Short mmCIF file of C-alpha atoms in Angstrom, two decimals:
data_model
loop_
_atom_site.label_atom_id
_atom_site.label_comp_id
_atom_site.label_asym_id
_atom_site.label_seq_id
_atom_site.Cartn_x
_atom_site.Cartn_y
_atom_site.Cartn_z
CA MET A 1 0.00 0.00 0.00
CA MET A 2 1.31 3.46 -0.88
CA HIS A 3 -0.71 5.26 1.78
CA GLN A 4 -4.15 5.54 3.33
CA GLU A 5 -6.16 8.77 3.48
CA ASN A 6 -9.07 8.50 5.93
CA GLN A 7 -11.25 5.70 4.51
CA PHE A 8 -9.42 5.58 1.16
CA GLN A 9 -6.36 3.59 0.09
CA PHE A 10 -4.00 4.71 -2.68
CA ASN A 11 -2.05 1.95 -4.42
CA TYR A 12 -0.29 1.23 -7.68
CA LEU A 13 -2.67 -0.56 -10.04
CA GLN A 14 -2.35 -4.33 -9.85
CA ILE A 15 -3.55 -6.74 -12.53
CA GLU A 16 -6.26 -8.01 -10.18
CA ASP A 17 -7.62 -4.41 -9.90
CA ILE A 18 -8.40 -4.16 -13.62
CA PRO A 19 -12.03 -5.46 -13.51
CA LYS A 20 -12.87 -2.97 -10.73
CA LEU A 21 -11.15 -0.19 -12.71
CA ILE A 22 -13.35 -0.90 -15.73
CA GLU A 23 -16.44 -0.76 -13.51
CA CYS A 24 -15.30 2.67 -12.28
CA VAL A 25 -14.83 3.94 -15.85
CA ARG A 26 -18.36 2.88 -16.72
CA ARG A 27 -19.78 4.65 -13.66
CA CYS A 28 -17.98 7.83 -14.75
CA TYR A 29 -18.45 7.77 -18.53
CA GLY A 30 -20.67 4.87 -19.54
CA GLU A 31 -19.24 3.63 -22.84
CA SER A 32 -18.21 7.09 -24.10
CA TYR A 33 -14.58 7.22 -22.87
CA PRO A 34 -12.43 7.79 -25.98
CA PHE A 35 -9.47 5.64 -24.81
CA LYS A 36 -11.19 2.39 -25.73
CA GLN A 37 -8.41 0.15 -24.41
CA ILE A 38 -9.55 1.06 -20.91
CA TYR A 39 -12.59 -1.18 -21.39
CA SER A 40 -10.43 -4.17 -22.34
CA PRO A 41 -8.82 -6.25 -19.54
CA SER A 42 -6.26 -7.75 -21.92
CA ALA A 43 -5.29 -4.36 -23.39
CA LEU A 44 -4.84 -2.82 -19.92
CA GLU A 45 -2.82 -5.80 -18.73
CA LYS A 46 -0.51 -5.46 -21.73
CA LEU A 47 0.03 -1.73 -21.07
CA VAL A 48 0.85 -2.39 -17.41
CA LEU A 49 3.16 -5.34 -18.03
CA ASN A 50 5.04 -3.48 -20.79
CA GLN A 51 5.41 -0.48 -18.44
CA LEU A 52 3.73 1.83 -20.93
CA MET A 53 1.13 2.79 -18.30
CA HIS A 54 1.96 3.45 -14.64
CA SER A 55 -1.32 3.76 -12.73
CA VAL A 56 -2.42 4.80 -9.26
CA VAL A 57 -5.87 3.84 -7.97
CA CYS A 58 -7.96 4.93 -5.01
CA LYS A 59 -9.87 2.09 -3.36
CA ASP A 60 -12.33 1.77 -0.51
CA ALA A 61 -12.20 -0.81 2.26
CA ASN A 62 -13.97 -3.33 0.01
CA GLN A 63 -11.29 -2.89 -2.68
CA ASN A 64 -13.65 -1.12 -5.07
CA VAL A 65 -11.83 1.32 -7.35
CA LEU A 66 -13.11 4.85 -6.75
CA GLY A 67 -10.53 6.80 -8.76
CA HIS A 68 -7.66 6.36 -11.20
CA GLY A 69 -4.82 8.31 -12.73
CA ALA A 70 -1.91 7.23 -14.93
CA LEU A 71 1.34 8.22 -16.55
CA THR A 72 1.12 6.78 -20.06
CA PHE A 73 3.91 6.51 -22.62
CA SER A 74 2.94 6.55 -26.30
CA GLY A 75 5.95 4.37 -27.16
CA GLU A 76 9.46 3.47 -26.10
CA GLU A 77 10.89 6.70 -27.58
CA ASN A 78 8.42 8.89 -25.64
CA SER A 79 10.39 10.41 -22.74
CA SER A 80 7.74 12.69 -21.17
CA PRO A 81 4.55 10.67 -20.64
CA GLU A 82 0.99 11.93 -20.40
CA LEU A 83 -0.72 12.30 -17.06
CA GLY A 84 -4.26 11.34 -17.84
CA LYS A 85 -7.06 8.84 -17.47
CA LEU A 86 -7.76 10.75 -14.28
CA PHE A 87 -11.31 10.24 -13.06
CA VAL A 88 -13.24 9.79 -9.82
CA ASP A 89 -16.45 7.90 -9.13
CA PRO A 90 -19.33 10.42 -9.27
CA ASP A 91 -20.55 9.34 -5.81
CA HIS A 92 -17.16 10.05 -4.21
CA ARG A 93 -16.27 13.47 -5.57
CA GLY A 94 -15.59 16.27 -3.11
CA HIS A 95 -13.03 14.26 -1.11
CA HIS A 96 -9.99 15.60 -3.05
CA ILE A 97 -9.33 12.12 -4.47
CA ALA A 98 -8.19 13.57 -7.80
CA ASP A 99 -5.71 15.87 -6.04
CA LEU A 100 -4.27 12.97 -4.07
CA LEU A 101 -4.00 10.79 -7.17
CA ALA A 102 -2.16 13.60 -8.99
CA SER A 103 0.18 14.05 -6.02
CA GLU A 104 1.03 10.34 -6.12
CA LEU A 105 1.72 10.58 -9.85
CA VAL A 106 4.09 13.52 -9.30
CA ASN A 107 5.99 11.38 -6.80
CA LEU A 108 5.98 8.48 -9.26
CA SER A 109 7.40 10.72 -12.00
CA SER A 110 10.25 11.67 -9.69
CA ASN A 111 10.85 8.02 -8.74
CA LEU A 112 11.06 7.12 -12.45
CA SER A 113 13.59 9.98 -12.97
CA LEU A 114 11.42 11.54 -15.68
CA PRO A 115 12.14 15.11 -16.89
CA GLY A 116 8.43 15.83 -16.47
CA PHE A 117 5.04 14.93 -17.87
CA TRP A 118 2.20 16.62 -19.71
CA SER A 119 -1.56 16.48 -19.38
CA GLU A 120 -4.63 17.16 -21.50
CA CYS A 121 -7.39 18.78 -19.44
CA VAL A 122 -10.99 19.06 -20.56
CA THR A 123 -12.39 22.57 -20.88
CA ASN A 124 -16.09 21.97 -20.20
CA HIS A 125 -15.19 22.60 -16.55
CA PRO A 126 -12.06 23.82 -14.70
CA TYR A 127 -11.76 21.05 -12.10
CA SER A 128 -9.22 18.79 -13.80
CA GLN A 129 -7.21 21.91 -14.68
CA ASP A 130 -7.17 22.88 -10.99
CA VAL A 131 -5.77 19.45 -10.12
CA VAL A 132 -2.89 19.72 -12.59
CA ILE A 133 -2.18 23.34 -11.64
CA ALA A 134 -1.92 22.27 -7.99
CA ALA A 135 0.62 19.64 -9.10
CA GLY A 136 2.78 22.38 -10.66
CA GLY A 137 1.35 22.39 -14.17
CA VAL A 138 1.97 25.21 -16.64
CA GLU A 139 -0.27 25.88 -19.64
CA VAL A 140 1.66 25.02 -22.83
CA GLY A 141 -1.07 24.61 -25.44
CA LEU A 142 -4.70 24.22 -26.46
CA LEU A 143 -5.99 21.58 -28.88
CA LEU A 144 -9.21 22.83 -30.42
CA GLY A 145 -12.12 20.45 -30.90
CA ASP A 146 -10.05 17.42 -29.96
CA LEU A 147 -12.81 15.31 -28.37
CA PRO A 148 -16.20 14.41 -29.84
CA ALA A 149 -19.34 15.83 -28.24
CA THR A 150 -20.42 12.25 -27.52
CA LEU A 151 -18.06 12.14 -24.51
CA LYS A 152 -20.34 12.32 -21.46
CA MET A 153 -19.14 12.90 -17.90
CA GLN A 154 -21.54 11.96 -15.13
CA GLY A 155 -22.40 14.97 -12.99
CA GLU A 156 -20.53 17.56 -15.10
CA ASN A 157 -21.29 20.06 -17.86
CA ASN A 158 -21.76 18.26 -21.15
CA PHE A 159 -22.00 20.46 -24.22
CA SER A 160 -23.57 18.82 -27.22
CA ASP A 161 -23.34 21.32 -30.07
CA SER A 162 -19.59 21.16 -30.68
CA ARG A 163 -16.47 19.13 -30.02
CA MET A 164 -14.56 19.67 -26.79
CA SER A 165 -11.16 21.37 -26.67
CA LEU A 166 -8.27 20.31 -24.40
CA LEU A 167 -5.95 22.64 -22.48
CA ILE A 168 -2.42 21.23 -22.37
CA TYR A 169 -0.21 21.45 -19.28
CA TYR A 170 3.40 20.51 -18.60
CA VAL A 171 4.63 19.55 -15.13
CA PRO A 172 8.43 19.60 -14.83
CA SER A 173 9.78 17.10 -12.31
CA ALA A 174 13.54 17.40 -12.70
CA ASN A 175 16.15 19.95 -13.71
CA ALA A 176 16.90 19.16 -17.35
CA LYS A 177 19.88 20.41 -19.30
CA PRO A 178 19.39 23.46 -21.58
CA SER A 179 18.65 22.55 -25.17
CA ASN A 180 18.60 24.21 -28.58
CA ILE A 181 15.33 24.65 -30.43
CA PHE A 182 14.57 26.02 -33.88
CA ILE A 183 11.33 27.93 -34.41
CA PRO A 184 10.18 30.76 -36.69
CA GLU A 185 10.41 34.35 -35.57
CA SER A 186 6.61 34.54 -35.22
CA GLN A 187 6.66 31.95 -32.41
CA ALA A 188 9.86 32.93 -30.61
CA ASN A 189 8.43 35.24 -27.95
CA HIS A 190 5.57 32.85 -27.22
CA ILE A 191 7.82 29.82 -26.71
CA LYS A 192 10.34 31.89 -24.73
CA SER A 193 7.55 32.91 -22.36
CA LEU A 194 6.31 29.32 -21.98
CA ALA A 195 9.83 28.03 -21.29
CA SER A 196 10.33 30.70 -18.66
CA HIS A 197 7.09 29.82 -16.87
CA ALA A 198 8.00 26.13 -16.95
CA ASN A 199 11.53 26.89 -15.69
CA GLN A 200 13.05 25.25 -18.77
CA ALA A 201 16.24 26.71 -20.24
CA ARG A 202 16.09 26.93 -24.05
CA HIS A 203 18.44 28.46 -26.62
CA ILE A 204 16.13 29.66 -29.38
CA SER A 205 17.23 30.04 -32.99
CA THR A 206 14.95 31.55 -35.63
CA GLU A 207 17.35 30.96 -38.52
CA LEU A 208 15.76 29.23 -41.51
CA PHE A 209 17.71 26.10 -42.45
CA SER A 210 16.78 23.65 -45.19
CA GLY A 211 16.38 19.97 -44.42
CA SER A 212 18.79 17.37 -45.73
CA GLY A 213 18.36 13.71 -46.60
CA GLN A 214 14.94 12.06 -46.51
CA THR A 215 12.00 13.02 -44.35
CA LYS A 216 10.97 10.34 -41.88
CA LEU A 217 7.42 10.32 -40.56
CA SER A 218 4.59 8.06 -39.47
CA SER A 219 0.89 8.63 -38.94
CA ASN A 220 -2.03 7.06 -37.15
CA ILE A 221 -5.77 7.65 -37.02
CA ASP A 222 -7.90 7.43 -33.87
CA LEU A 223 -11.30 6.34 -35.14
CA ALA A 224 -12.87 6.90 -31.71
CA THR A 225 -12.10 10.64 -31.83
CA LEU A 226 -11.70 11.11 -35.62
CA ASP A 227 -8.27 12.63 -35.05
CA ALA A 228 -5.03 11.80 -36.84
CA CYS A 229 -1.46 12.47 -35.79
CA ILE A 230 1.62 12.69 -37.99
CA GLN A 231 4.87 12.20 -36.12
CA ILE A 232 7.94 13.59 -37.86
CA THR A 233 11.26 12.17 -36.72
CA SER A 234 13.52 13.73 -39.38
CA ILE A 235 13.02 16.77 -41.65
CA GLY A 236 14.54 16.12 -45.06
CA SER A 237 14.97 18.10 -48.27
CA ASP A 238 11.78 16.42 -49.52
CA PHE A 239 9.71 17.64 -46.55
CA SER A 240 7.26 19.78 -48.53
CA SER A 241 6.24 17.04 -50.95
CA MET A 242 6.26 14.27 -48.32
CA ILE A 243 4.05 16.13 -45.85
CA GLN A 244 1.66 17.27 -48.58
CA SER A 245 1.21 13.67 -49.74
CA GLU A 246 0.57 12.44 -46.20
CA ILE A 247 -1.96 15.18 -45.50
CA ASP A 248 -3.77 14.52 -48.78
CA THR A 249 -4.14 10.87 -47.81
CA LEU A 250 -5.46 11.66 -44.33
CA GLU A 251 -7.89 14.31 -45.51
CA LYS A 252 -9.75 11.66 -47.51
CA GLN A 253 -10.81 10.12 -44.18
CA GLN A 254 -13.14 13.03 -43.27
CA LEU A 255 -11.41 13.64 -39.97
CA ALA A 256 -12.20 16.29 -37.37
CA SER A 257 -8.55 17.28 -36.94
CA ILE A 258 -4.98 16.45 -37.87
CA TYR A 259 -2.02 17.01 -35.56
CA ILE A 260 1.62 17.14 -36.56
CA ASP A 261 4.41 16.58 -34.05
CA LEU A 262 7.34 18.65 -35.24
CA PRO A 263 10.77 17.97 -33.62
CA ILE A 264 12.06 21.47 -32.95
CA GLY A 265 15.51 20.21 -32.03
CA ASP A 266 15.95 19.64 -35.78
CA LYS A 267 17.71 22.60 -37.42
CA ALA A 268 15.15 22.61 -40.26
CA ALA A 269 12.17 22.88 -37.89
CA ALA A 270 11.62 26.64 -38.33
CA THR A 271 11.42 26.25 -42.11
CA ALA A 272 9.14 23.23 -41.76
CA TYR A 273 6.85 25.18 -39.42
CA LEU A 274 6.35 27.88 -42.05
CA THR A 275 5.66 25.22 -44.69
CA LEU A 276 2.96 23.73 -42.48
CA GLU A 277 1.41 27.14 -41.84
CA LYS A 278 0.85 27.50 -45.58
CA LEU A 279 -1.09 24.23 -45.43
CA GLY A 280 -3.41 25.56 -42.71
CA PHE A 281 -1.64 24.24 -39.59
CA PHE A 282 -1.11 26.42 -36.53
CA PHE A 283 0.32 26.24 -33.00
CA GLY A 284 -1.27 23.61 -30.79
CA SER A 285 1.18 22.87 -27.98
CA TRP A 286 4.80 22.93 -26.92
CA LEU A 287 5.79 19.54 -25.47
CA PRO A 288 9.17 19.63 -23.68
CA HIS A 289 11.35 16.48 -23.69
CA PHE A 290 8.60 14.62 -25.52
CA TRP A 291 10.51 12.47 -27.98
CA LYS A 292 13.97 11.09 -27.15
CA ASN A 293 14.22 13.96 -24.65
CA GLN A 294 13.78 16.51 -27.46
CA ASP A 295 11.08 19.17 -27.60
CA VAL A 296 8.14 18.83 -29.96
CA LEU A 297 5.72 21.43 -31.26
CA ARG A 298 2.31 19.91 -31.87
CA MET A 299 0.63 21.78 -34.71
CA GLN A 300 -3.05 21.39 -35.53
CA LYS A 301 -5.53 21.79 -38.33
CA ILE A 302 -9.23 21.42 -37.59
CA TYR A 303 -12.03 20.56 -39.97
CA THR A 304 -14.96 21.30 -37.67
CA GLN A 305 -16.59 24.26 -35.99
CA ILE A 306 -15.79 25.05 -32.37
CA ASN A 307 -17.69 27.10 -29.82
CA GLU A 308 -15.16 29.44 -28.20
CA SER A 309 -17.54 30.27 -25.32
CA GLU A 310 -17.48 26.62 -24.20
CA ILE A 311 -13.72 26.66 -23.58
CA ILE A 312 -13.56 27.30 -19.82
CA CYS A 313 -10.13 28.06 -18.34
CA ALA A 314 -9.21 27.78 -14.65
CA ARG A 315 -6.95 30.85 -14.60
CA ASP A 316 -5.70 33.81 -16.63
CA GLN A 317 -2.76 31.87 -18.11
CA GLY A 318 -5.21 29.43 -19.69
CA ALA A 319 -7.36 32.27 -21.02
CA ARG A 320 -4.29 33.86 -22.62
CA MET A 321 -3.39 30.53 -24.22
CA LYS A 322 -6.93 30.25 -25.56
CA ASP A 323 -6.71 33.73 -27.09
CA TYR A 324 -3.30 33.01 -28.60
CA VAL A 325 -4.28 29.72 -30.24
CA ILE A 326 -7.54 31.05 -31.64
CA THR A 327 -5.72 34.13 -32.99
CA GLU A 328 -3.16 31.84 -34.66
CA MET A 329 -5.93 29.75 -36.19
CA LYS A 330 -7.56 32.82 -37.69
CA ARG A 331 -4.21 34.16 -38.90
CA VAL A 332 -3.35 31.09 -40.97
CA SER A 333 -6.87 30.31 -42.23
#
């Protein structure tokens, strides 16, 4: 047992807890939770055994799971995992369970010697944002219309006329070495400000270099959310034609959004960013130490309408991020 808080126990998720975890998910979301693996005992067991998901659960005296949170790696090259899958049984809210789960995950991040972790917080209410802010989170992005309106949270605001946006936070957990990043002049002040707030030392270059060699990328589609993500691992001299071809292929799928993870430790990243802007992509989030301990800029292009009034931010920093991202969207459209 990690520790006990009044009538609640906080433990690392064990394989035998998985059925009770799935029951908790269903009490919170029914069948609408977009991470569909969380309904599958075999999929969850695989994630745990492969150490791609490190979970903490809150249980009552009868060993029922009342809350859950996890640090999840998207792959073996992902060096800053996502804090997410954070939810609490509707009948047990108000006991600060989410805060305690987040606190345990911060400790876990330190124990794993991670540089930090990031988190996507829903914007139909500020509560999950408050939890991550209390854990030391700093607003680093906003993904517009990321989740379908079919996601339903028991006991919370559920907007039905548009897709839900996600406010992105980064929680640093260790002092990382300064690194060099390459971004266009238009983004330099913004990223400099974010790095300062996150206490991350960055040497920023706005020089426009051309790529060399071949572009290396991969893409995947999440049919549950109708989102696609293109992950670029090397920016080559053929970047413009390669990325155009990949986007053309994805756009045939009638998606709600496409994200592109751009490695800004690559000298050609500033030039690539401007190429992507011409294709309708704009700033989504800065993700420190995301891939092989290198920073990534997640750019976004959305193919659906959003309702700006439904994006609720917990504090002024979030509201400023909202204004910045929406202004960028309008600038490139």
